[in-house]
């Protein structure tokens, strides 16, 4: 008798099957004027729906590269995470939809960021609640990598009444309203998200998880020997602290030799998930 069948007879067919499910769906957005593809991942959902958590992920088209289902399956079997619904949003016009809402960069990238933010706020959250059969999630987290990380951070800051936590993997905090080669360029005023946070009077009640790798790029605008993605992330953390965000609400993970790719982001994704929805 094959080994797999023997194991299933000993422990039951149900226990041999993954209780984590993955499926594809789509939602028409009146804000984006297009059908948005979604990948849905769920752990076993309990009868007590008040314990279900939501994770929204940007760049859902790359979810296989991030190994999300395998990671969720492993953590769920080890009973390390709470009940979870993941909605991974496939990017449409990525360079236009991801950015700082209402503030395109100097090349006009991010022009639809405000529409994308409205899509999540007005349409996607309602879809997710219906999918899970809840009126309210236990917690809501939004996360993304690179430009998707910037987008997640921007949404969370502007919708702190809807989101509890935000995860930013190698966030594109460099997005700017002026070419860095311009003699008048200034990090303090020309990085779009940084300038927006600096001028903001609000302080959303959020928890933040940041990641950066030390080998993601060669860029070093200020010539201090530290690559820009690390500098930009640390600058954002320091800025949040000037807004009286407690250090207890900020996690920063830095990987020596970490590159700007999904294999390195996937390597730290379990740690992020345990932070976001751990038991």
Coordinates of C-alpha atoms in Angstrom, one line a residue:
X1 CA 0.0 0.0 0.0
X2 CA 1.5 3.4 -0.9
X3 CA 2.9 5.4 2.0
X4 CA 0.5 8.3 1.5
X5 CA -2.6 6.1 1.7
X6 CA -1.2 4.4 4.8
X7 CA -0.7 7.7 6.5
X8 CA -4.2 8.9 5.6
X9 CA -5.7 5.7 7.0
X10 CA -3.8 6.2 10.3
X11 CA -4.6 9.8 10.8
X12 CA -7.7 10.4 8.7
X13 CA -8.1 11.9 5.3
X14 CA -9.0 15.3 6.6
X15 CA -5.8 15.7 8.5
X16 CA -3.8 14.8 5.4
X17 CA -5.3 17.6 3.3
X18 CA -4.2 21.2 3.7
X19 CA -6.9 23.2 5.4
X20 CA -5.6 26.3 3.7
X21 CA -7.4 27.0 0.5
X22 CA -6.5 29.2 -2.4
X23 CA -8.9 30.4 -5.1
X24 CA -9.2 33.1 -7.8
X25 CA -11.9 35.8 -7.9
X26 CA -12.5 39.3 -9.3
X27 CA -14.3 42.4 -8.4
X28 CA -15.4 45.2 -10.7
X29 CA -14.3 48.6 -9.5
X30 CA -16.2 51.7 -10.4
X31 CA -13.2 53.8 -9.1
X32 CA -10.7 52.1 -11.4
X33 CA -13.2 51.4 -14.2
X34 CA -12.0 47.8 -14.6
X35 CA -12.3 44.3 -13.3
X36 CA -9.7 43.7 -10.6
X37 CA -8.4 40.1 -10.3
X38 CA -8.0 38.7 -6.7
X39 CA -6.3 35.7 -5.2
X40 CA -8.0 34.5 -2.1
X41 CA -6.2 32.5 0.6
X42 CA -8.0 31.3 3.8
X43 CA -7.1 29.2 6.7
X44 CA -9.8 27.1 8.3
X45 CA -12.3 29.6 9.4
X46 CA -13.9 29.2 12.9
X47 CA -17.5 29.3 13.9
X48 CA -16.6 32.4 16.0
X49 CA -16.1 34.8 13.1
X50 CA -15.0 37.6 15.4
X51 CA -11.6 36.0 15.5
X52 CA -11.0 36.2 11.7
X53 CA -8.2 38.5 10.6
X54 CA -7.8 40.2 7.2
X55 CA -4.6 40.7 5.2
X56 CA -4.7 42.7 2.0
X57 CA -1.7 42.2 -0.2
X58 CA -0.6 44.3 -3.1
X59 CA 0.9 42.7 -6.3
X60 CA -1.3 39.6 -6.0
X61 CA -0.2 38.6 -9.5
X62 CA 3.1 37.6 -7.8
X63 CA 1.7 35.7 -4.9
X64 CA 3.3 32.4 -6.0
X65 CA 6.7 34.0 -6.0
X66 CA 6.1 35.1 -2.4
X67 CA 5.1 31.5 -1.5
X68 CA 2.2 32.8 0.6
X69 CA 0.0 29.7 0.5
X70 CA 2.9 27.4 1.6
X71 CA 3.9 29.8 4.3
X72 CA 0.4 30.2 5.6
X73 CA -0.1 26.4 5.5
X74 CA 3.0 25.8 7.5
X75 CA 2.3 28.4 10.2
X76 CA -1.4 27.3 10.4
X77 CA -0.4 23.6 10.9
X78 CA 2.0 24.7 13.7
X79 CA -0.9 26.8 15.2
X80 CA 1.2 29.9 15.1
X81 CA -1.3 32.2 13.5
X82 CA -4.9 33.2 14.1
X83 CA -7.7 32.5 11.6
X84 CA -6.9 34.5 8.4
X85 CA -8.4 35.6 5.1
X86 CA -5.9 37.0 2.6
X87 CA -7.0 39.0 -0.4
X88 CA -4.1 39.5 -2.8
X89 CA -4.9 42.3 -5.3
X90 CA -3.5 41.8 -8.8
X91 CA -2.0 45.0 -10.1
X92 CA -3.6 46.5 -13.2
X93 CA -1.8 49.7 -14.2
X94 CA 0.8 49.2 -11.5
X95 CA 2.9 52.3 -12.0
X96 CA -0.2 54.5 -12.0
X97 CA -2.1 52.8 -9.2
X98 CA 0.7 52.5 -6.7
X99 CA 2.0 55.7 -5.2
X100 CA 1.0 58.6 -3.0
X101 CA -2.7 59.4 -3.2
X102 CA -3.2 62.7 -4.8
X103 CA 0.5 63.3 -5.5
X104 CA 2.0 61.8 -8.7
X105 CA 5.8 61.9 -9.0
X106 CA 7.7 64.1 -11.4
X107 CA 7.2 61.5 -14.2
X108 CA 3.5 61.4 -13.4
X109 CA 3.6 57.9 -12.0
X110 CA 1.0 57.2 -9.3
X111 CA -1.6 59.3 -11.0
X112 CA -4.3 56.8 -10.2
X113 CA -3.2 56.2 -6.6
X114 CA -6.1 58.1 -5.2
X115 CA -8.5 55.9 -7.2
X116 CA -6.8 52.8 -6.1
X117 CA -7.1 53.9 -2.5
X118 CA -10.8 54.6 -3.0
X119 CA -11.2 51.1 -4.5
X120 CA -9.8 49.5 -1.4
X121 CA -11.7 51.7 1.0
X122 CA -15.1 51.7 -0.7
X123 CA -15.2 48.4 -2.5
X124 CA -12.6 45.8 -1.5
X125 CA -13.1 46.0 2.3
X126 CA -16.9 45.3 1.8
X127 CA -16.1 42.5 -0.6
X128 CA -13.7 40.9 2.0
X129 CA -16.3 41.1 4.8
X130 CA -18.9 39.4 2.6
X131 CA -16.4 36.8 1.7
X132 CA -15.6 36.0 5.3
X133 CA -19.2 36.5 6.5
X134 CA -18.3 39.1 9.1
X135 CA -19.4 42.6 9.9
X136 CA -16.0 43.4 11.4
X137 CA -12.6 41.7 11.2
X138 CA -10.5 41.1 14.4
X139 CA -7.7 43.0 12.7
X140 CA -6.9 44.4 9.3
X141 CA -3.4 44.5 7.9
X142 CA -2.3 45.8 4.5
X143 CA 1.1 45.0 3.1
X144 CA 3.2 45.1 -0.1
X145 CA 6.7 44.9 -1.6
X146 CA 8.6 47.7 -3.3
X147 CA 6.2 50.2 -4.9
X148 CA 3.4 48.0 -3.5
X149 CA 4.8 48.6 0.0
X150 CA 4.7 52.3 -0.5
X151 CA 1.1 52.0 -1.6
X152 CA 0.2 49.9 1.4
X153 CA 1.8 52.4 3.8
X154 CA 0.1 55.4 2.1
X155 CA -3.3 53.7 2.4
X156 CA -2.8 52.7 6.0
X157 CA -1.7 56.2 7.0
X158 CA -4.7 57.8 5.3
X159 CA -7.2 55.2 6.6
X160 CA -6.1 54.5 10.1
X161 CA -9.7 54.1 11.1
X162 CA -9.9 51.1 8.8
X163 CA -6.5 49.5 9.2
X164 CA -4.6 48.2 12.3
X165 CA -1.2 47.2 10.9
X166 CA 0.9 47.8 7.8
X167 CA 3.8 45.8 6.4
X168 CA 6.3 47.4 4.1
X169 CA 8.9 45.2 2.3
X170 CA 11.6 47.3 0.7
X171 CA 9.2 50.3 0.4
X172 CA 9.7 52.7 -2.5
X173 CA 10.0 55.7 -0.2
X174 CA 12.3 57.3 -2.7
X175 CA 9.3 58.3 -4.9
X176 CA 9.8 62.0 -5.6
X177 CA 8.5 65.1 -7.2
X178 CA 11.8 66.0 -8.7
X179 CA 14.7 64.1 -10.4
X180 CA 17.4 63.3 -7.9
X181 CA 19.9 64.7 -10.4
X182 CA 18.3 68.1 -10.2
X183 CA 20.7 70.4 -8.3
X184 CA 17.7 71.7 -6.2
X185 CA 16.6 68.2 -5.1
X186 CA 16.2 67.8 -1.4
X187 CA 15.4 64.6 0.5
X188 CA 13.4 66.5 3.1
X189 CA 11.0 68.1 0.7
X190 CA 11.1 66.1 -2.5
X191 CA 10.4 62.5 -1.3
X192 CA 6.6 62.5 -1.7
X193 CA 5.5 60.2 1.2
X194 CA 8.1 61.6 3.5
X195 CA 6.9 65.2 2.8
X196 CA 3.3 64.1 3.2
X197 CA 3.9 62.5 6.6
X198 CA 6.1 65.4 7.8
X199 CA 3.3 67.9 7.1
X200 CA 0.5 65.7 8.5
X201 CA -1.0 66.6 11.8
X202 CA -2.7 63.3 12.3
X203 CA -1.2 60.2 14.0
X204 CA -3.1 57.1 13.0
X205 CA -3.2 54.4 15.6
X206 CA -1.2 51.9 13.6
X207 CA 1.5 49.3 14.1
X208 CA 4.3 49.2 11.5
X209 CA 6.6 46.5 10.1
X210 CA 9.4 47.4 7.8
X211 CA 12.0 45.4 6.0
X212 CA 15.1 46.3 4.0
X213 CA 18.0 44.3 2.6
X214 CA 21.5 45.7 2.4
X215 CA 22.2 44.4 -1.1
X216 CA 19.0 45.6 -2.8
X217 CA 20.6 48.3 -5.0
X218 CA 23.7 50.4 -5.5
X219 CA 22.0 53.8 -5.2
X220 CA 23.4 56.1 -2.4
X221 CA 22.1 59.6 -3.0
X222 CA 23.8 61.2 0.1
X223 CA 27.0 59.2 -0.4
X224 CA 27.0 58.0 3.2
X225 CA 27.9 54.4 2.3
X226 CA 24.3 53.1 3.0
X227 CA 22.1 52.2 0.1
X228 CA 19.0 54.4 -0.4
X229 CA 16.3 51.7 0.4
X230 CA 17.8 51.3 3.9
X231 CA 18.3 55.1 4.4
X232 CA 14.8 55.9 3.1
X233 CA 13.2 53.3 5.4
X234 CA 15.2 54.4 8.5
X235 CA 14.3 58.0 7.7
X236 CA 10.6 57.1 7.6
X237 CA 10.9 55.3 10.9
X238 CA 12.7 58.3 12.5
X239 CA 10.0 60.6 11.1
X240 CA 7.2 58.5 12.6
X241 CA 8.9 58.7 15.9
X242 CA 8.8 62.5 15.7
X243 CA 5.0 62.1 15.4
X244 CA 5.1 60.4 18.8
X245 CA 4.6 56.9 17.3
X246 CA 5.9 54.6 20.0
X247 CA 9.0 52.4 19.2
X248 CA 6.9 49.5 20.5
X249 CA 4.6 49.9 17.5
X250 CA 7.5 49.8 15.0
X251 CA 9.4 46.7 13.9
X252 CA 12.4 47.1 11.6
X253 CA 14.0 44.0 10.0
X254 CA 17.2 44.3 8.0
X255 CA 18.9 41.4 6.3
X256 CA 22.6 41.5 5.5
X257 CA 23.0 40.7 1.8
X258 CA 19.2 40.9 1.3
X259 CA 18.2 41.6 -2.3
X260 CA 15.3 43.3 -4.0
X261 CA 13.4 40.1 -5.0
X262 CA 10.7 37.8 -3.9
X263 CA 13.0 35.0 -2.6
X264 CA 14.3 37.4 0.0
X265 CA 10.9 38.8 0.9
X266 CA 9.5 35.3 1.1
X267 CA 12.3 34.4 3.6
X268 CA 11.0 37.0 6.1
X269 CA 7.3 36.7 5.3
X270 CA 6.7 34.0 8.1
X271 CA 8.1 36.4 10.6
X272 CA 5.9 39.2 9.3
X273 CA 2.8 37.0 9.5
X274 CA 3.5 35.9 13.0
X275 CA 3.8 39.6 13.9
X276 CA 0.6 40.5 12.1
X277 CA -1.7 37.7 13.1
X278 CA 0.3 35.5 15.5
X279 CA -1.3 33.7 18.4

